Amino acid sequence: MTDIPPGAPAWVDLVTTDLAGAARFYAPLFGWAVAGADPQPPADGHLVFHQQGRPVAGAGLGAGPQRPPAWTPYLATDDVDGVAQRVTAAGGRVLAGPSDVTGSRRTALCADPAGASFGVWQSLGLPGADVFDVPGSLTWAELTTREWDRAKEFYQAVFGWTADDQPMGETTYTTWQLDGSPVAGMMPMIGQDWGDLPSHWMVYFAVTDADTVAAEALRLGGALAVQPTDLPRGRFAVLTDPQGAFFSILGTTPP
């Protein structure tokens, strides 16, 4: 896949405290190969993970007391600077950038009004991930937020998304649409089960068997935050890696 429309997920990146440890965990978990570290500033030491020879995700240092380890989705754009202006105009913040990695990308890290962080990605030679929706690649990105009504206004203003709301049990699930196609989702944080967890973006990686991958993650030193559970679109689980970054897996629901 090389043609990623503006406003659609283009990449997913991990910020961590331990690059070598992240590689030891994710490479066997998803069958990723680890490319050599990118020596260029501002991507010093940044790793790129490949699935079947194609780039699917990245990882870099930068986590700390004010920024815990986390996976962040990057949304495609043909004008990072324009997106940054719309982010601030709509009540969000630009946390870092815009900045270039020569011959690769121009990016910025932003936050929506509720504090959920996301990136924007403008190709300078690397359009983003080469493959989606196959085992070991990004298959879905989901905003989990306490400010869902404000989020609808914000993401529509910044990316042109429209909100398709559908009942899901006792709550409402939103599928973000871009030109009539689904690009991401939104789950409202309602009730006490969420505790003090802040609004955030969750990334989902496709797997063949969620139960097997969850068990392998535990063997590799990760932790299970949500047990494998059946959803209408598949069987999912929420995991954390050994450094504490959350991510989800989504596989086929068994018959």
Coordinates of C-alpha atoms in Angstrom, one line a residue:
M1 CA 0.0 0.0 0.0
T2 CA 1.5 3.3 -1.1
D3 CA -1.4 5.7 -1.5
I4 CA -2.6 6.8 1.9
P5 CA -5.2 9.6 1.7
P6 CA -4.8 12.6 4.0
G7 CA -6.6 12.1 7.3
A8 CA -6.1 8.3 7.3
P9 CA -3.7 6.4 9.6
A10 CA -0.3 6.2 7.9
W11 CA 2.1 5.0 10.6
V12 CA 2.3 3.9 14.2
D13 CA 5.3 4.6 16.5
L14 CA 6.4 3.5 19.9
V15 CA 8.1 5.9 22.3
T16 CA 9.9 3.8 25.0
T17 CA 12.6 3.8 27.6
D18 CA 14.4 0.8 26.1
L19 CA 14.8 0.3 22.4
A20 CA 16.6 -3.0 22.6
G21 CA 14.1 -4.3 25.0
A22 CA 11.2 -3.2 22.7
A23 CA 12.9 -5.0 19.8
R24 CA 13.3 -8.2 21.9
F25 CA 9.6 -8.2 22.7
Y26 CA 7.9 -7.1 19.5
A27 CA 10.1 -8.9 17.0
P28 CA 9.2 -12.4 18.1
L29 CA 5.6 -11.4 19.1
F30 CA 4.6 -10.2 15.6
G31 CA 7.3 -11.8 13.5
W32 CA 8.9 -8.4 12.8
A33 CA 12.4 -7.8 11.5
V34 CA 14.2 -4.8 13.0
A35 CA 15.9 -2.4 10.5
G36 CA 19.1 -0.6 11.5
A37 CA 18.7 2.5 13.7
D38 CA 18.2 5.7 11.7
P39 CA 21.1 8.0 12.6
Q40 CA 19.6 11.2 11.3
P41 CA 18.4 13.9 13.7
P42 CA 15.7 14.2 14.9
A43 CA 15.3 10.4 14.5
D44 CA 18.5 9.5 16.3
G45 CA 18.4 5.8 17.1
H46 CA 14.9 5.4 15.7
L47 CA 14.1 1.8 14.8
V48 CA 11.8 0.6 11.9
F49 CA 10.0 -2.7 12.2
H50 CA 9.3 -4.7 9.0
Q51 CA 6.7 -7.3 8.3
Q52 CA 7.5 -9.5 5.3
G53 CA 10.1 -7.0 4.2
R54 CA 7.8 -4.0 4.4
P55 CA 7.9 -1.2 7.0
V56 CA 4.9 -1.4 9.4
A57 CA 5.9 0.5 12.6
G58 CA 8.7 2.3 14.4
A59 CA 10.1 2.9 17.8
G60 CA 12.3 5.6 19.4
L61 CA 13.5 6.8 22.8
G62 CA 11.9 9.7 24.6
A63 CA 9.6 8.2 27.3
G64 CA 10.1 9.6 30.8
P65 CA 8.2 10.9 33.8
Q66 CA 6.2 13.4 31.8
R67 CA 5.7 11.0 28.8
P68 CA 5.2 7.4 29.7
P69 CA 5.9 4.6 27.1
A70 CA 3.1 4.6 24.5
W71 CA 2.1 3.7 21.0
T72 CA 1.0 6.7 18.9
P73 CA -0.9 6.6 15.5
Y74 CA 0.3 9.1 12.8
L75 CA -2.3 10.4 10.4
A76 CA -1.4 11.2 6.8
T77 CA -1.3 14.8 5.5
D78 CA 0.2 16.7 2.6
D79 CA 0.7 19.7 4.8
V80 CA 2.0 19.2 8.4
D81 CA 2.2 22.9 9.0
G82 CA -1.4 23.4 8.0
V83 CA -2.6 20.6 10.3
A84 CA -0.6 22.1 13.2
Q85 CA -2.4 25.4 12.6
R86 CA -5.8 23.8 12.5
V87 CA -5.0 21.8 15.7
T88 CA -4.3 24.9 17.7
A89 CA -7.2 26.8 16.2
A90 CA -9.6 23.9 17.2
G91 CA -8.3 23.9 20.8
G92 CA -5.6 21.3 20.7
R93 CA -1.8 21.6 21.2
V94 CA 1.3 21.0 19.1
L95 CA 3.6 19.0 21.4
A96 CA 6.6 18.7 19.1
G97 CA 7.6 19.7 15.6
P98 CA 7.0 20.1 12.8
S99 CA 10.3 18.6 11.9
D100 CA 11.9 16.7 9.0
V101 CA 13.8 13.5 8.6
T102 CA 15.4 14.2 5.2
G103 CA 14.3 11.9 2.5
S104 CA 11.7 10.2 4.8
R105 CA 9.0 12.3 6.4
R106 CA 7.9 15.6 8.0
T107 CA 6.0 15.0 11.3
A108 CA 4.5 16.7 14.3
L109 CA 3.2 15.4 17.5
C110 CA -0.1 16.9 18.6
A111 CA -2.8 16.5 21.3
D112 CA -6.5 17.0 21.1
P113 CA -8.5 19.2 23.6
A114 CA -8.8 16.2 26.0
G115 CA -5.0 15.5 25.9
A116 CA -5.0 12.4 23.6
S117 CA -1.8 12.6 21.6
F118 CA -1.5 11.7 17.9
G119 CA 1.0 12.4 15.2
V120 CA 0.7 13.7 11.7
W121 CA 2.9 12.4 8.8
Q122 CA 3.8 14.1 5.6
S123 CA 5.8 11.9 3.2
L124 CA 9.2 13.2 2.1
G125 CA 9.9 9.8 0.5
L126 CA 8.4 7.4 3.0
P127 CA 4.6 7.4 2.6
G128 CA 4.1 5.5 5.8
A129 CA 3.5 1.8 6.4
D130 CA 3.6 -0.4 3.4
V131 CA 0.9 -2.8 4.6
F132 CA -2.1 -2.8 6.9
D133 CA -4.7 -5.2 8.1
V134 CA -2.6 -8.3 7.8
P135 CA -1.1 -10.2 10.8
G136 CA 1.7 -8.1 12.4
S137 CA 0.5 -4.8 11.0
L138 CA -1.8 -1.9 12.1
T139 CA -5.5 -2.8 11.6
W140 CA -7.3 -0.1 13.7
A141 CA -6.8 3.0 15.7
E142 CA -9.3 4.1 18.4
L143 CA -9.7 7.3 20.4
T144 CA -10.7 6.6 23.9
T145 CA -11.9 9.8 25.5
R146 CA -13.8 11.6 28.2
E147 CA -14.7 14.4 25.8
W148 CA -16.4 12.7 22.9
D149 CA -18.7 15.6 21.8
R150 CA -15.7 18.0 21.7
A151 CA -13.7 15.3 19.9
K152 CA -16.2 15.2 17.1
E153 CA -15.8 19.0 16.6
F154 CA -12.1 18.8 16.8
Y155 CA -11.3 16.0 14.4
Q156 CA -13.9 17.2 11.9
A157 CA -12.2 20.6 11.9
V158 CA -8.7 19.2 11.7
F159 CA -9.1 16.2 9.3
G160 CA -12.6 16.5 7.9
W161 CA -13.8 13.4 9.7
T162 CA -17.5 12.8 10.1
A163 CA -18.9 10.7 13.0
D164 CA -21.0 7.6 12.5
D165 CA -22.6 6.8 15.9
Q166 CA -23.9 3.3 16.6
P167 CA -25.2 1.7 19.8
M168 CA -22.9 -0.8 21.4
G169 CA -24.4 -2.3 24.6
E170 CA -25.1 0.6 27.0
T171 CA -22.9 3.0 25.2
T172 CA -22.4 4.5 21.7
Y173 CA -19.4 3.7 19.5
T174 CA -18.3 6.1 16.9
T175 CA -16.7 5.2 13.6
W176 CA -14.8 8.1 12.1
Q177 CA -15.5 8.3 8.3
L178 CA -13.4 10.0 5.7
D179 CA -15.0 10.4 2.3
G180 CA -17.4 7.6 3.2
S181 CA -14.8 5.1 4.3
P182 CA -14.0 4.2 8.0
V183 CA -10.6 5.4 9.2
A184 CA -10.7 5.1 13.0
G185 CA -13.0 4.7 16.0
M186 CA -14.0 6.4 19.2
M187 CA -15.0 4.9 22.5
P188 CA -16.4 7.2 25.2
M189 CA -15.0 6.7 28.7
I190 CA -18.2 6.4 30.7
G191 CA -18.4 4.9 34.2
Q192 CA -16.0 4.0 37.0
D193 CA -14.2 1.1 35.2
W194 CA -11.9 3.6 33.5
G195 CA -10.5 4.9 36.8
D196 CA -8.1 7.8 36.4
L197 CA -6.9 6.7 32.9
P198 CA -6.5 9.8 30.7
S199 CA -8.0 10.2 27.2
H200 CA -5.7 8.4 24.7
W201 CA -5.4 6.8 21.3
M202 CA -5.3 3.0 21.3
V203 CA -3.7 1.1 18.4
Y204 CA -4.7 -2.4 17.3
F205 CA -2.4 -4.9 15.5
A206 CA -3.9 -7.6 13.4
V207 CA -3.1 -11.2 14.5
T208 CA -4.2 -14.6 13.4
D209 CA -5.0 -15.9 16.9
A210 CA -5.5 -13.4 19.8
D211 CA -5.3 -16.1 22.5
T212 CA -2.0 -17.4 21.2
V213 CA -0.4 -14.0 20.8
A214 CA -1.6 -12.9 24.3
A215 CA 0.0 -16.0 25.8
E216 CA 3.2 -15.3 23.9
A217 CA 3.3 -11.7 25.1
L218 CA 3.1 -12.9 28.7
R219 CA 6.0 -15.3 28.0
L220 CA 8.0 -12.5 26.6
G221 CA 7.6 -10.3 29.7
G222 CA 4.4 -8.4 28.8
A223 CA 1.2 -8.2 30.8
L224 CA -2.4 -8.7 30.0
A225 CA -4.7 -5.7 30.7
V226 CA -7.9 -7.1 29.1
Q227 CA -8.4 -10.8 28.6
P228 CA -9.1 -12.1 25.1
T229 CA -12.7 -11.2 24.4
D230 CA -15.0 -11.6 21.4
L231 CA -16.3 -8.5 19.6
P232 CA -18.5 -8.3 16.5
R233 CA -15.4 -7.6 14.4
G234 CA -13.1 -10.1 16.0
R235 CA -11.4 -11.4 19.1
F236 CA -9.3 -8.8 20.9
A237 CA -7.1 -8.3 23.9
V238 CA -5.3 -5.4 25.5
L239 CA -1.6 -5.9 26.4
T240 CA 1.3 -4.0 27.8
D241 CA 4.9 -4.5 26.8
P242 CA 7.7 -4.9 29.4
Q243 CA 8.2 -1.1 29.5
G244 CA 4.5 -0.4 30.1
A245 CA 3.2 0.7 26.7
F246 CA -0.4 -0.4 26.0
F247 CA -1.5 -1.8 22.7
S248 CA -4.3 -4.1 21.5
I249 CA -4.5 -7.1 19.2
L250 CA -7.4 -8.1 17.0
G251 CA -7.8 -11.6 15.6
T252 CA -10.5 -13.7 14.0
T253 CA -13.4 -14.7 16.4
P254 CA -13.3 -18.5 16.7
P255 CA -16.4 -20.4 15.5

